[in-house]
Coordinates of C-alpha atoms in Angstrom, one line a residue:
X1 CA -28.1 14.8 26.7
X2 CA -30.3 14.0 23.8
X3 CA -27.6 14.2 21.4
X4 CA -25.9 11.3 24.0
X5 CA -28.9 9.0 23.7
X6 CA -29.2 9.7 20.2
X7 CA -25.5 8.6 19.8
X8 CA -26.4 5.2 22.1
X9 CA -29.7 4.4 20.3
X10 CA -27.1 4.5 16.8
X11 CA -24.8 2.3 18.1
X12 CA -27.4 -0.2 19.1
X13 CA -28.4 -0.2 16.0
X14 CA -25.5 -0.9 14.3
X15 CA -24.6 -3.7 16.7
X16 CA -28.5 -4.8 15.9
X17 CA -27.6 -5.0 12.5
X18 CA -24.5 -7.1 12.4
X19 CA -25.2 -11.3 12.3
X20 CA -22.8 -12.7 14.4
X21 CA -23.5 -16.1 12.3
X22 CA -23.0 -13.7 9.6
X23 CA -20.0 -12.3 10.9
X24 CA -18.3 -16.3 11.9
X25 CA -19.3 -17.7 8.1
X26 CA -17.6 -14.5 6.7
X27 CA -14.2 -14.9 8.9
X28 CA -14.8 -19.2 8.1
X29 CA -15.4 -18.4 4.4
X30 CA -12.1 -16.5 4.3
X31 CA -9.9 -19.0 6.7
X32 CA -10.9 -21.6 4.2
X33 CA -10.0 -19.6 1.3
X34 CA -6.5 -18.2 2.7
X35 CA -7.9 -14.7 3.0
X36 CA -6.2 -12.8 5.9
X37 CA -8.4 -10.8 8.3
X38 CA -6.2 -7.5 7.8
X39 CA -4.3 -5.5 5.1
X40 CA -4.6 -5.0 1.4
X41 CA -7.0 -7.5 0.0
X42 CA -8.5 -8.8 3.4
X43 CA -11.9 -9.5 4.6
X44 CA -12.3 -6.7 6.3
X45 CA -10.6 -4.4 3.4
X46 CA -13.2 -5.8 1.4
X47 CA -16.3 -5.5 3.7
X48 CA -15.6 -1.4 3.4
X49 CA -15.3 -1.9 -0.2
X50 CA -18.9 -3.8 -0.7
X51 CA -20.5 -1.5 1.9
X52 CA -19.0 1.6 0.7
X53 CA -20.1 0.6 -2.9
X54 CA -23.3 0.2 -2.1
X55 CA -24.2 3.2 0.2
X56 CA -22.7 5.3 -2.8
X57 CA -25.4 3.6 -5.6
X58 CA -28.1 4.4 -3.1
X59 CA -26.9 8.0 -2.8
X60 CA -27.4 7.5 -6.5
X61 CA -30.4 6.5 -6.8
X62 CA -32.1 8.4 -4.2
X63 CA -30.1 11.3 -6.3
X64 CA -31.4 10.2 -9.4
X65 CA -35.1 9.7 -7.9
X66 CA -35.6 5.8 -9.5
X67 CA -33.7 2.6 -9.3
X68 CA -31.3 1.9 -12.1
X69 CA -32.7 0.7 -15.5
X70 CA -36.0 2.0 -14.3
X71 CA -38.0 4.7 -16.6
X72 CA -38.3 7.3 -14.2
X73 CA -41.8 9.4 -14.5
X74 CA -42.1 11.9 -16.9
X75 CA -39.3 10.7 -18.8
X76 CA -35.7 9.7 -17.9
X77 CA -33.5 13.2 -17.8
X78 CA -30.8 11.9 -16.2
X79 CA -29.4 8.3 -15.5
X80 CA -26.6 6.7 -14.2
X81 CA -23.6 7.2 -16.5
X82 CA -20.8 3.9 -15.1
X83 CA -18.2 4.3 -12.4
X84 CA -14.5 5.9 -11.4
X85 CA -12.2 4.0 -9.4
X86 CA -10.6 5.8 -7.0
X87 CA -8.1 4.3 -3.8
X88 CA -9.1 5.6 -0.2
X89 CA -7.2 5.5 2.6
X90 CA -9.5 3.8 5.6
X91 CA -8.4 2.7 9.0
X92 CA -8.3 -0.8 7.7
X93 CA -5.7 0.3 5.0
X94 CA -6.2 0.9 1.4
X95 CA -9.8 0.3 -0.5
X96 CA -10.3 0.5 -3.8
X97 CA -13.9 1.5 -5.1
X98 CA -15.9 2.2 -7.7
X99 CA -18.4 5.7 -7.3
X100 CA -21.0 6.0 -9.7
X101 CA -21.8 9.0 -11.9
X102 CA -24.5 10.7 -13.7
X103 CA -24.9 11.9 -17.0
X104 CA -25.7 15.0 -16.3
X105 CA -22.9 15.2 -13.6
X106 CA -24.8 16.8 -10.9
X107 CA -24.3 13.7 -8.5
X108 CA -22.5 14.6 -5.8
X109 CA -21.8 12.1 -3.1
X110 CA -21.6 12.7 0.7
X111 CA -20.1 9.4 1.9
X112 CA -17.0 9.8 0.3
X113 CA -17.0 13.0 -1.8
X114 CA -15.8 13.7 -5.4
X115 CA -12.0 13.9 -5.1
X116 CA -12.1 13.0 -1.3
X117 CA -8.9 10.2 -0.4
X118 CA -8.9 9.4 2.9
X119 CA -12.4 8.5 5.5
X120 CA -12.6 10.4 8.7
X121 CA -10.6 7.8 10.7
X122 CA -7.4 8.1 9.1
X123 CA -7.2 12.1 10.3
X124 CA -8.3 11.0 13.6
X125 CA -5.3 8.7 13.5
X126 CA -2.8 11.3 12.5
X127 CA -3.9 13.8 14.8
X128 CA -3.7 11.0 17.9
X129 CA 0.0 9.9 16.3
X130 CA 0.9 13.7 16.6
X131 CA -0.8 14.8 19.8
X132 CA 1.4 11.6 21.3
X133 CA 4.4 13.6 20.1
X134 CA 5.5 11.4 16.6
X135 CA 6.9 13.4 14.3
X136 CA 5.1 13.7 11.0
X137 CA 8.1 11.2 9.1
X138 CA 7.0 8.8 11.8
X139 CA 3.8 9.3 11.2
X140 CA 3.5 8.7 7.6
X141 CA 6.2 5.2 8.1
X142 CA 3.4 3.9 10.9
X143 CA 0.9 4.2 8.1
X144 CA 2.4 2.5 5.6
X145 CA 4.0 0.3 7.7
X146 CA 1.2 -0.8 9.7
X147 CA -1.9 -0.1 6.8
X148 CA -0.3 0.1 4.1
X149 CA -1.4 3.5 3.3
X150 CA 0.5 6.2 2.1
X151 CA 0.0 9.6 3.6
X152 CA 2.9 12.1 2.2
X153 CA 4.1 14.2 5.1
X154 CA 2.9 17.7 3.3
X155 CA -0.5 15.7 4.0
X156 CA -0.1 15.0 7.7
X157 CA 1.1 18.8 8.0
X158 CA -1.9 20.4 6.3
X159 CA -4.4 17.4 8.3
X160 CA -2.7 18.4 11.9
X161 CA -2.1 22.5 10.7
X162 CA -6.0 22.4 10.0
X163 CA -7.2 21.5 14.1
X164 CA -3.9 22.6 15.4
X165 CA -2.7 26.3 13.7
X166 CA 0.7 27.0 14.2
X167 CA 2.2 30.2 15.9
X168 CA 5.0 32.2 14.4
X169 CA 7.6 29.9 17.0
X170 CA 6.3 27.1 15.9
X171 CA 4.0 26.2 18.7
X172 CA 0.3 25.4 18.8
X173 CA -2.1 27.4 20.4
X174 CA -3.0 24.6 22.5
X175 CA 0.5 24.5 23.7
X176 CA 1.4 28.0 24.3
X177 CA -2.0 28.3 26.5
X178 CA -1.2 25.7 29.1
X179 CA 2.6 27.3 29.3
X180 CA 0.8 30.8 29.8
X181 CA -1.4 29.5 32.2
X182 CA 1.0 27.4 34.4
X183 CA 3.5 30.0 34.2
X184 CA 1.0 32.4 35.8
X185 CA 0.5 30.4 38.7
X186 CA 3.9 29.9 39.7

């Protein structure tokens, strides 16, 4: 139950934290300037870029323990060292990024991890595509098709192999339980 509320209080804060003036300049701002909503290169494809960007230089920071170009105490040991670009596949397409570094390379970040290509919500997506029965060729042409985001089909395998194991006959666990089960009753 507490882990409910706690999930409620998070979500109310997150709708607390969104300007709906804000939010009707931003899709005004964009109208005006021919920027589409959606897909590579849209508002909202750039809203994950700018918030991801900055959630990973705090990460840095608070990793580094002082704000960039300060002198931190006792001397500066390590420092912020530029950025990589990298592509991530989000549920709102494609976003390119920048993630910091260190010079010491000891910065590891937990938003979107060193080497990490896809957020969370494109693997909930595959798994939903494949529990509804697409194959994993489908899959991967919905992706690109509809996000523009290209997810090979070894990848889909390996996401859906990961929650769902396979069984020597090619059926899931999952699967073969339920036919055990209704089998039995019969």
């Amino acid at each position: 139950m507490t882990d409910v509320m706690g999930d409620i209080e998070a979500g109310e804060a997150a709708v607390d934290a969104v300007d709906d003036g804000l939010v009707a300049e931003l899709v005004a701002r964009a109208e005006a300037g021919g920027v589409k909503l959606t897909g590579e290169g849209g508002l909202l494809a750039e809203l994950t870029r700018k918030v991801l960007e900055s959630a990973l230089e705090g990460e840095l920071t608070d990793h580094l323990g002082h704000e960039p170009g300060e002198r931190a105490a006792g001397g500066r040991e390590n420092y912020g060292n530029g950025h990589q670009s990298r592509t991530v596949a989000t549920e709102v397409g494609p976003v390119e990024i920048t993630v910091p570094r260190d010079r010491a390379g000891t910065f590891e970040p937990q938003l979107v991890k060193k080497r990490q290509r896809r957020l969370g919500g494109v693997d909930e997506m595959i798994l939903s595509l494949s529990a509804k029965g697409l194959t994993h060729g489908e899959i991967s042409a919905h992706l690109a098709e509809v996000y523009g985001t290209e997810v090979s089909k070894s990848t889909i395998s390996t996401i859906t192999d990961s929650v769902m194991p396979a069984w020597p006959n090619g059926r899931t666990a999952l699967w073969t339980a339920s036919t055990r089960s209704s089998s039995s009753t019969a």
